[in-house]
CSV table of C-alpha atoms and ligand atoms in Angstrom, one decimal:
chain,number,residue,atom,x,y,z
M,298,MET,CA,145.5,95.1,80.3
M,299,LYS,CA,149.0,96.0,79.7
M,300,TYR,CA,150.2,99.3,81.4
M,301,ILE,CA,147.1,99.3,83.6
M,302,ASP,CA,146.9,96.2,85.7
M,303,GLU,CA,150.5,96.5,86.9
M,304,PHE,CA,149.6,99.9,88.3
M,305,ARG,CA,146.7,98.6,90.4
M,306,ASN,CA,148.6,95.8,92.3
M,307,PRO,CA,147.0,95.9,95.8
M,308,SER,CA,150.1,94.8,97.7
M,309,ILE,CA,152.1,97.6,96.2
M,310,VAL,CA,149.4,100.0,97.0
M,311,ASN,CA,149.7,99.0,100.6
M,312,ASP,CA,153.5,99.4,100.5
M,313,ILE,CA,153.3,102.9,99.2
M,314,LEU,CA,150.6,103.8,101.8
M,315,THR,CA,152.9,102.5,104.6
M,316,SER,CA,155.7,104.5,103.2
M,317,ILE,CA,153.6,107.7,103.1
M,318,ASN,CA,152.5,107.1,106.7
M,319,LYS,CA,156.1,106.9,107.8
M,320,LEU,CA,157.1,110.0,105.9
M,321,VAL,CA,154.5,112.5,106.9
M,322,ILE,CA,155.6,114.7,109.8
M,323,LYS,CA,153.1,114.9,112.6
M,324,GLY,CA,151.8,118.4,113.3
M,325,ARG,CA,152.3,119.6,109.8
M,326,SER,CA,149.8,119.5,107.1
M,327,TYR,CA,150.2,118.8,103.4
M,328,LYS,CA,147.7,120.5,101.1
M,329,ILE,CA,147.9,118.8,97.7
M,330,MET,CA,145.9,119.9,94.7
M,331,GLU,CA,145.1,117.7,91.7
M,332,VAL,CA,144.6,119.8,88.6
M,333,CYS,CA,143.1,117.2,86.3
M,334,GLY,CA,139.5,116.0,86.4
M,335,THR,CA,140.6,112.5,85.6
M,336,HIS,CA,142.7,112.6,88.8
M,337,THR,CA,139.7,114.0,90.7
M,338,MET,CA,137.6,111.0,89.6
M,339,ALA,CA,140.3,108.5,90.4
M,340,ILE,CA,141.0,109.9,93.8
M,341,ALA,CA,137.3,109.6,94.7
M,342,LYS,CA,136.9,106.2,93.1
M,343,TYR,CA,139.8,104.7,95.0
M,344,GLY,CA,138.7,106.4,98.2
M,345,LEU,CA,142.1,108.0,98.7
M,346,ARG,CA,140.8,110.6,101.1
M,347,ASP,CA,139.8,107.9,103.5
M,348,ILE,CA,143.0,105.9,103.4
M,349,LEU,CA,145.6,108.6,103.5
M,350,PRO,CA,146.9,110.1,106.8
M,351,ASP,CA,144.6,112.8,108.2
M,352,ASN,CA,147.2,115.6,107.7
M,353,ILE,CA,147.2,115.1,103.9
M,354,ASP,CA,144.5,117.3,102.5
M,355,LEU,CA,143.6,116.6,98.9
M,356,VAL,CA,141.8,119.4,97.2
M,357,SER,CA,140.5,119.6,93.6
M,358,GLY,CA,141.6,122.2,91.1
M,359,PRO,CA,140.3,123.7,87.9
M,360,GLY,CA,140.9,120.5,85.8
M,361,CYS,CA,137.5,119.7,84.3
M,362,PRO,CA,137.3,121.5,80.9
M,363,VAL,CA,133.5,121.4,81.0
M,364,CYS,CA,133.3,122.8,84.5
M,365,VAL,CA,135.6,125.8,83.9
M,366,ILE,CA,133.6,127.2,81.0
M,367,SER,CA,131.8,130.3,82.3
M,368,GLN,CA,128.0,130.4,82.4
M,369,GLY,CA,128.0,133.2,79.8
M,370,GLU,CA,129.8,130.9,77.4
M,371,ILE,CA,127.3,128.1,77.9
M,372,ASP,CA,124.4,130.6,77.5
M,373,ALA,CA,125.9,131.9,74.2
M,374,ILE,CA,125.6,128.3,72.7
M,375,PHE,CA,122.0,128.1,73.8
M,376,SER,CA,121.1,131.6,72.4
M,377,LEU,CA,122.4,130.4,69.0
M,378,LEU,CA,120.3,127.3,69.2
M,379,GLU,CA,117.3,129.4,69.9
M,380,LYS,CA,117.6,131.5,66.8
M,381,GLU,CA,119.4,129.5,64.1
M,382,ASP,CA,118.8,126.2,62.4
M,383,VAL,CA,122.3,124.6,62.7
M,384,ILE,CA,124.0,121.3,63.4
M,385,LEU,CA,125.9,121.4,66.7
M,386,PHE,CA,128.8,119.0,67.3
M,387,THR,CA,130.1,118.5,70.8
M,388,TYR,CA,132.0,116.2,73.0
M,389,GLY,CA,129.6,114.2,75.1
M,390,ASP,CA,130.7,115.8,78.4
M,391,LEU,CA,128.9,119.0,77.6
M,392,MET,CA,125.5,117.5,76.9
M,393,LYS,CA,124.0,117.9,80.4
M,394,THR,CA,125.6,121.3,81.4
M,395,PRO,CA,122.8,123.6,82.4
M,396,GLY,CA,122.3,127.1,81.1
M,397,SER,CA,121.0,130.1,83.0
M,398,ASN,CA,117.6,129.1,81.5
M,399,ASN,CA,118.0,125.6,83.0
M,400,GLU,CA,118.0,124.0,79.6
M,401,SER,CA,120.8,121.8,78.5
M,402,LEU,CA,122.0,120.4,75.1
M,403,LEU,CA,120.1,117.3,76.1
M,404,THR,CA,116.8,119.1,76.4
M,405,TYR,CA,117.4,121.0,73.2
M,406,LYS,CA,118.1,117.7,71.5
M,407,ALA,CA,114.9,116.3,72.9
M,408,LYS,CA,113.1,119.3,71.4
M,409,GLY,CA,114.4,118.4,68.0
M,410,VAL,CA,117.6,120.5,67.7
M,411,ASP,CA,120.2,118.7,65.7
M,412,ILE,CA,123.0,118.1,68.2
M,413,ARG,CA,125.5,115.4,67.6
M,414,ILE,CA,128.0,113.9,70.1
M,415,ILE,CA,131.4,113.1,68.6
M,416,LEU,CA,134.2,111.1,70.0
M,417,SER,CA,136.7,112.8,67.8
M,418,PRO,CA,136.6,116.2,66.0
M,419,ILE,CA,137.5,114.6,62.7
M,420,ASP,CA,134.2,112.7,62.8
M,421,MET,CA,132.7,116.1,61.7
M,422,LEU,CA,134.5,115.9,58.3
M,423,LYS,CA,132.3,113.0,57.3
M,424,GLU,CA,129.2,115.3,57.5
M,425,ILE,CA,130.4,118.0,55.2
M,426,GLU,CA,129.0,116.4,52.1
M,427,ASN,CA,125.6,115.7,53.6
M,428,THR,CA,124.3,119.2,54.3
M,429,ASN,CA,124.4,122.9,53.6
M,430,LYS,CA,123.4,123.8,57.1
M,431,GLU,CA,126.0,125.5,59.3
M,432,LEU,CA,128.1,122.9,61.1
M,433,ILE,CA,129.2,124.2,64.5
M,434,PHE,CA,131.8,122.7,66.7
M,435,VAL,CA,132.1,123.5,70.4
M,436,SER,CA,135.8,123.7,70.7
M,437,ILE,CA,136.6,123.0,74.4
M,438,GLY,CA,139.4,121.3,76.2
M,439,PHE,CA,142.8,122.0,77.6
M,440,GLU,CA,146.2,121.5,75.9
M,441,THR,CA,145.5,117.8,75.5
M,442,THR,CA,142.5,118.3,73.3
M,443,SER,CA,143.5,121.5,71.5
M,444,PRO,CA,145.8,119.8,68.9
M,445,ALA,CA,142.9,117.6,67.7
M,446,ASN,CA,140.6,120.7,67.6
M,447,ALA,CA,143.2,122.6,65.6
M,448,ILE,CA,143.6,119.8,63.1
M,449,LEU,CA,139.9,119.9,62.4
M,450,ILE,CA,139.9,123.7,61.9
M,451,LYS,CA,142.9,123.4,59.6
M,452,GLU,CA,141.3,120.7,57.5
M,453,MET,CA,138.1,122.8,57.1
M,454,TYR,CA,140.3,125.7,56.0
M,455,LYS,CA,142.2,123.5,53.5
M,456,ARG,CA,139.0,122.2,52.0
M,457,LYS,CA,137.6,125.8,51.9
M,458,ILE,CA,134.5,124.9,53.8
M,459,LYS,CA,132.2,127.9,54.3
M,460,ASN,CA,129.4,126.5,56.4
M,461,PHE,CA,131.6,125.7,59.4
M,462,SER,CA,132.3,127.6,62.6
M,463,VAL,CA,133.4,127.0,66.2
M,464,PHE,CA,132.8,128.2,69.7
M,465,PRO,CA,136.4,129.1,70.6
M,466,TYR,CA,136.3,128.0,74.2
M,467,ASN,CA,139.7,126.2,74.6
M,468,LYS,CA,141.5,126.9,77.8
M,469,ILE,CA,145.1,126.6,78.8
M,470,MET,CA,146.8,126.0,82.1
M,471,PRO,CA,149.5,128.7,82.6
M,472,GLY,CA,147.3,131.7,83.5
M,473,ILE,CA,145.1,129.7,85.9
M,474,ILE,CA,148.1,128.1,87.6
M,475,ASP,CA,149.4,131.6,88.2
M,476,VAL,CA,146.1,132.6,89.8
M,477,ILE,CA,146.2,129.6,92.1
M,478,LEU,CA,149.8,130.3,93.1
M,479,ARG,CA,149.1,133.9,93.8
M,480,ASP,CA,146.0,133.2,96.0
M,481,LYS,CA,147.0,134.0,99.6
M,482,ASP,CA,144.2,131.8,101.1
M,483,LEU,CA,145.0,128.7,99.2
M,484,ASN,CA,148.5,127.8,100.3
M,485,ILE,CA,148.9,124.6,98.3
M,486,ASP,CA,152.0,122.7,99.2
M,487,GLY,CA,152.2,120.6,96.1
M,488,PHE,CA,150.5,119.8,92.8
M,489,ILE,CA,149.6,116.5,91.2
M,490,CYS,CA,150.1,117.8,87.7
M,491,PRO,CA,147.9,116.6,84.8
M,492,GLY,CA,149.7,113.9,82.9
M,493,HIS,CA,147.9,114.2,79.6
M,494,VAL,CA,148.3,117.9,79.4
M,495,ALA,CA,152.1,117.4,80.0
M,496,ALA,CA,152.1,114.8,77.2
M,497,VAL,CA,151.6,117.7,74.9
M,498,THR,CA,153.2,120.7,76.7
M,499,GLY,CA,156.1,119.0,78.3
M,500,THR,CA,157.0,119.2,82.0
M,501,ASN,CA,158.4,122.7,82.0
M,502,LEU,CA,154.8,124.1,82.0
M,503,PHE,CA,155.0,123.4,85.7
M,504,GLU,CA,158.2,125.3,86.4
M,505,PRO,CA,156.4,128.3,87.8
M,506,ILE,CA,155.1,126.1,90.6
M,507,VAL,CA,158.5,125.1,91.9
M,508,LYS,CA,159.8,128.6,91.5
M,509,LYS,CA,157.2,129.5,94.2
M,510,ASN,CA,158.6,126.7,96.4
M,511,ARG,CA,155.7,124.2,95.9
M,512,ALA,CA,156.1,120.7,94.8
M,513,ALA,CA,155.1,119.7,91.2
M,514,VAL,CA,154.8,116.0,90.2
M,515,VAL,CA,153.5,114.8,86.9
M,516,ALA,CA,151.4,111.7,87.4
M,517,GLY,CA,149.5,109.0,85.6
M,518,PHE,CA,146.0,108.0,86.5
M,519,GLU,CA,146.1,104.6,88.2
M,520,ILE,CA,146.0,104.3,92.0
M,521,ILE,CA,149.7,103.5,92.2
M,522,ASP,CA,150.6,106.5,90.0
M,523,ILE,CA,148.6,108.9,92.2
M,524,LEU,CA,150.0,107.5,95.5
M,525,LEU,CA,153.6,107.7,94.2
M,526,ALA,CA,152.9,111.3,93.3
M,527,ILE,CA,151.6,112.1,96.7
M,528,ARG,CA,154.6,110.4,98.3
M,529,ALA,CA,157.0,112.4,96.0
M,530,ILE,CA,155.2,115.6,97.1
M,531,VAL,CA,155.5,114.7,100.8
M,532,LEU,CA,159.2,114.1,100.2
M,533,GLN,CA,159.8,117.4,98.4
M,534,VAL,CA,157.9,119.3,101.1
M,535,ASN,CA,159.8,117.6,103.9
M,536,ASN,CA,163.1,118.3,102.3
M,537,GLY,CA,162.2,121.8,101.3
M,538,THR,CA,163.7,121.3,97.8
M,539,PHE,CA,161.3,121.7,94.9
M,540,ARG,CA,161.5,120.5,91.4
M,541,VAL,CA,159.2,119.3,88.6
M,542,GLU,CA,159.3,115.5,88.9
M,543,ASN,CA,158.0,113.3,86.1
M,544,LEU,CA,156.6,110.1,87.4
M,545,TYR,CA,154.6,109.3,84.3
M,546,LYS,CA,157.6,108.8,82.0
M,547,ARG,CA,155.9,105.8,80.3
M,548,VAL,CA,153.6,108.4,78.6
M,549,VAL,CA,155.1,111.8,79.1
M,550,SER,CA,158.4,112.7,77.7
M,551,ASP,CA,159.9,115.8,79.4
M,552,ASN,CA,159.7,117.8,76.1
M,553,GLY,CA,156.1,116.8,75.4
M,554,ASN,CA,154.9,116.6,71.9
M,555,SER,CA,156.2,119.4,69.7
M,556,LEU,CA,154.2,118.3,66.7
M,557,ALA,CA,151.0,118.6,68.7
M,558,ARG,CA,152.1,122.0,70.0
M,559,GLN,CA,152.8,123.1,66.4
M,560,HIS,CA,149.2,122.4,65.4
M,561,ILE,CA,147.9,124.5,68.3
M,562,ASP,CA,150.3,127.4,67.3
M,563,ASP,CA,149.2,127.2,63.7
M,564,VAL,CA,145.5,127.8,64.5
M,565,PHE,CA,145.3,129.5,67.9
M,566,GLU,CA,146.9,132.3,69.8
M,567,ILE,CA,147.1,132.8,73.6
M,568,THR,CA,144.5,135.1,75.0
M,569,SER,CA,142.7,135.9,78.2
M,570,SER,CA,139.7,133.8,78.9
M,571,ILE,CA,136.7,133.7,81.4
M,572,TRP,CA,136.7,130.9,83.9
M,573,ARG,CA,133.7,129.9,86.0
M,574,GLY,CA,133.7,131.5,89.3
M,575,VAL,CA,137.0,133.3,88.7
M,576,GLY,CA,136.3,135.7,85.9
M,577,SER,CA,138.8,136.8,83.2
M,578,VAL,CA,142.2,135.3,83.5
M,579,GLU,CA,145.2,136.4,81.4
M,580,ARG,CA,147.1,133.8,79.3
M,581,SER,CA,144.4,131.2,80.0
M,582,GLY,CA,142.6,130.6,76.7
M,583,LEU,CA,143.1,130.2,73.0
M,584,ALA,CA,141.7,132.5,70.4
M,585,LEU,CA,141.5,131.8,66.7
M,586,LYS,CA,144.4,133.4,64.7
M,587,ASP,CA,143.4,135.9,62.0
M,588,ASP,CA,143.4,133.4,59.2
M,589,PHE,CA,140.8,131.4,61.0
M,590,GLN,CA,138.6,134.2,62.5
M,591,GLN,CA,136.1,133.5,59.7
M,592,TYR,CA,135.2,130.4,61.7
M,593,ASN,CA,134.5,132.3,64.9
M,594,VAL,CA,130.8,131.6,65.5
M,595,LEU,CA,130.5,134.6,67.8
M,596,ASN,CA,131.3,137.0,65.0
M,597,LYS,CA,129.5,135.0,62.3
M,598,PHE,CA,126.2,135.0,64.3
M,599,ASP,CA,126.6,138.2,66.3
M,600,LEU,CA,126.6,136.4,69.7
M,601,ILE,CA,127.6,138.0,72.9
M,602,ILE,CA,129.2,136.3,75.9
M,603,GLU,CA,127.5,137.8,78.9
M,604,SER,CA,129.7,138.3,82.0
M,605,ILE,CA,127.9,135.6,84.0
M,606,TYR,CA,130.6,133.7,85.7
M,607,ASP,CA,128.6,131.3,87.8
M,608,LYS,CA,125.1,130.0,88.6
M,609,LYS,CA,123.2,131.4,91.5
M,610,GLY,CA,123.6,129.2,94.7
M,611,CYS,CA,126.2,127.0,93.0
M,612,LYS,CA,129.6,126.9,94.4
M,613,CYS,CA,131.4,125.3,91.4
M,614,GLY,CA,133.6,128.4,91.1
M,615,GLU,CA,135.0,128.1,94.6
M,616,ILE,CA,135.2,124.3,94.3
M,617,LEU,CA,137.2,124.6,91.1
M,618,MET,CA,139.7,126.8,92.9
M,619,GLY,CA,140.1,124.3,95.8
M,620,LYS,CA,138.5,126.7,98.3
M,621,LYS,CA,135.4,124.6,99.1
M,622,SER,CA,134.5,121.0,99.0
M,623,PRO,CA,131.2,119.9,97.6
M,624,TYR,CA,130.0,119.1,101.2
M,625,GLU,CA,130.1,122.9,101.8
M,626,CYS,CA,127.5,123.5,99.1
M,627,SER,CA,124.0,123.4,100.7
M,628,LEU,CA,122.5,122.1,97.5
M,629,PHE,CA,124.9,119.1,97.2
M,630,SER,CA,123.1,115.8,97.0
M,631,LYS,CA,119.8,117.6,97.9
M,632,GLU,CA,118.6,119.8,95.0
M,633,CYS,CA,121.7,119.1,93.1
M,634,LYS,CA,122.3,115.5,91.9
M,635,PRO,CA,123.6,114.0,88.7
M,636,GLU,CA,120.0,113.4,87.5
M,637,SER,CA,119.1,117.1,88.2
M,638,PRO,CA,122.4,119.0,88.2
M,639,ILE,CA,122.5,122.7,89.1
M,640,GLY,CA,126.2,123.3,88.2
M,641,PRO,CA,128.6,121.7,85.7
M,642,CYS,CA,130.7,120.2,88.6
M,643,MET,CA,127.8,117.8,89.1
M,644,VAL,CA,127.3,117.2,85.4
M,645,SER,CA,130.6,116.3,84.0
M,646,THR,CA,132.0,112.9,84.4
M,647,GLU,CA,135.1,114.6,85.8
M,648,GLY,CA,133.4,117.2,87.9
M,649,THR,CA,134.3,117.3,91.6
M,650,CYS,CA,130.7,117.3,92.8
M,651,ALA,CA,129.9,114.4,90.5
M,652,ALA,CA,133.0,112.5,91.8
M,653,TYR,CA,132.0,113.1,95.5
M,654,TYR,CA,128.4,112.2,94.8
M,655,LYS,CA,129.3,109.0,92.9
M,656,TYR,CA,131.8,107.6,95.3
M,657,MET,CA,131.6,109.4,98.6
M,658,VAL,CA,128.1,110.4,99.5
M,659,LYS,CA,127.8,107.4,101.8
M,660,SER,CA,131.3,107.5,103.2
M,661,GLU,CA,132.0,108.7,106.7
M,662,HIS,CA,132.8,112.2,105.6
M,663,TYR,CA,129.2,113.0,105.0
E,167,MET,CA,137.8,114.9,79.3
E,168,CYS,CA,141.6,114.7,79.1
E,169,LEU,CA,141.2,111.0,79.5
E,170,GLY,CA,143.7,109.1,77.5
E,171,ILE,CA,143.4,105.4,76.9
E,172,PRO,CA,146.3,103.0,76.2
E,173,ALA,CA,145.6,101.1,73.0
E,174,LYS,CA,147.6,98.5,71.1
E,175,ILE,CA,148.3,99.1,67.4
E,176,ILE,CA,147.1,96.2,65.3
E,177,LYS,CA,147.1,97.7,61.8
E,178,ILE,CA,148.7,100.7,60.2
E,179,SER,CA,147.7,102.7,57.2
E,180,GLU,CA,148.6,106.2,55.9
E,181,GLY,CA,148.1,108.6,58.9
E,182,PHE,CA,145.9,106.1,60.7
E,183,ALA,CA,146.1,103.0,62.7
E,184,THR,CA,143.6,100.4,63.9
E,185,VAL,CA,144.0,99.9,67.6
E,186,ASP,CA,142.7,97.5,70.2
E,187,ILE,CA,141.3,99.4,73.2
E,188,GLY,CA,140.5,96.7,75.8
E,189,GLY,CA,139.1,94.3,73.1
E,190,ILE,CA,137.4,96.9,71.0
E,191,GLU,CA,138.9,97.9,67.6
E,192,ARG,CA,138.9,101.5,66.6
E,193,GLU,CA,140.6,103.6,63.9
E,194,VAL,CA,142.7,106.5,65.3
E,195,SER,CA,144.8,109.2,63.6
E,196,THR,CA,148.5,108.8,64.1
E,197,ILE,CA,149.5,112.2,62.6
E,198,LEU,CA,150.4,113.6,66.0
E,199,LEU,CA,153.0,111.0,66.7
E,200,GLU,CA,156.5,112.2,66.4
E,201,ASP,CA,157.9,108.7,65.7
E,202,GLU,CA,156.5,106.2,63.3
E,203,PRO,CA,154.0,103.9,64.9
E,204,LEU,CA,154.7,100.2,64.8
E,205,ILE,CA,152.5,97.2,65.1
E,206,ASP,CA,152.2,95.8,68.6
E,207,GLU,CA,153.3,99.1,70.2
E,208,TYR,CA,151.0,100.9,72.6
E,209,VAL,CA,149.8,104.4,72.2
E,210,LEU,CA,147.8,106.8,74.3
E,211,VAL,CA,144.6,107.7,72.5
E,212,HIS,CA,142.7,111.0,73.2
E,213,VAL,CA,139.7,112.2,71.1
E,214,GLY,CA,140.6,109.9,68.2
E,215,PHE,CA,144.2,110.8,68.1
E,216,ALA,CA,147.3,108.9,69.3
E,217,ILE,CA,149.1,111.6,71.2
E,218,SER,CA,152.0,109.7,72.6
E,219,LYS,CA,153.7,106.3,72.4
E,220,LEU,CA,153.8,104.3,75.6
E,221,SER,CA,157.4,103.5,76.5
E,222,GLU,CA,157.9,99.9,77.6
E,223,VAL,CA,161.3,100.8,78.9
E,224,ASP,CA,160.0,103.5,81.2
E,225,ALA,CA,157.0,101.4,82.3
E,226,GLU,CA,159.4,98.6,83.3
E,227,GLU,CA,161.6,101.1,85.1
E,228,THR,CA,158.7,102.3,87.2
E,229,LEU,CA,157.7,98.7,87.9
E,230,LYS,CA,161.3,97.9,88.9
E,231,PHE,CA,161.3,100.9,91.2
E,232,LEU,CA,158.1,99.7,92.8
E,233,LYS,CA,159.5,96.2,93.3
E,234,GLU,CA,162.7,97.5,95.0
E,235,PHE,CA,160.5,99.9,97.0
E,236,SER,CA,158.4,97.0,98.3
E,237,ASP,CA,161.5,94.9,99.1
E,238,GLU,CA,162.8,97.8,101.1
E,239,ILE,CA,159.8,98.0,103.3
E,240,TYR,CA,160.0,94.4,104.4
B,764,LIG,S1,126.6,120.5,94.4
B,764,LIG,FE1,125.7,121.4,92.6
B,764,LIG,S2,125.1,123.4,93.1
B,764,LIG,FE2,126.6,122.8,94.6
B,764,LIG,S3,128.6,123.4,93.8
B,764,LIG,FE3,128.3,121.3,93.1
B,764,LIG,S4,127.3,121.6,91.1
B,764,LIG,FE4,127.1,123.5,92.1
């Protein structure tokens, strides 16, 4: 398919690998973090950890929107389902995420709770006419997804729909990038920046990274895109000159999509937010603006988000911050597998543990 | 979840377009596009919305860079 096949050409893949091998300086290491779950999956799928030089260390960051939701936020959804007869609409990624009670949306659905998977938030609009029940949307996602969620909320407002509310769980990148940059133990040399987040925000979102003398390269999701980004990071690190490079120009304009940002600004305001394994992070989430607070399910149904950041025994929190690899979790591929996940990193199609399990369990690393 | 899929526009209506995603037709909203969508153009689709047009010029430029790059190695 156009725009895809060209970026998978095996001989070019080899050429870039050869070039990376020539560029890396022996005796120094390059720690590179990918901040997007789709990159995490692609890196595992293409086996990049096995084919890159040993001194390039690829670590995963907090880029899976399902994984970064705190345990308390998940539990609040389930406590609503326990007490109210509602219809819950969600993106499919959330279905298997386990609560503290070890239930999941999938098990609630099996018990008869009306839970519907949507591909697009506007699919909800078709349901308004059919019911008087409360229609609830789990609003998750980063900057890429927030404009679509905002459009749904605005449309409900315009149509004066009363039986609608949302779990306001959207997260944004600036605050968490800041946390990663300030972390003394992490020492990331360069970031493969999330291309589809940048398609909305523009590339200047990543300026704080280069201000701290780390490389920042916006990349697409094919193997060639990712290898080119790694090569660019190695070059920046070698030269000691850091700038935000956009290697995904075919999709990302440097200014991003201002129309999409406007929709986010109309509905949401920046707030602190709780991240799994990290806790509360300033400037890292989106709250509903006053006009739209009537749709806040937490107020409407008196729900409390408990301060439970992580699940016992699960290392998702540290994995999301690039501090541990799934192999360092004693439950990985034993008690915790995609069929019986303990943490969201094993559940989500973009979770780091799921990526390692799917593509790397049998590889030499294990 | 931030997965975006390239899709080719095959039909346009007010605020929407029918796109071909690897052989499957789907209707997507085009209200987030800053420029008018055109038939045969490619867009990046995310949760039912086209969020960006794919630029053929920029894709070609990357491919050209890759070609020069490969030539250089040999
Ligand atoms: S393997 Fe399972 S329990 Fe361990 S960190 Fe990953 S999701 Fe959590």
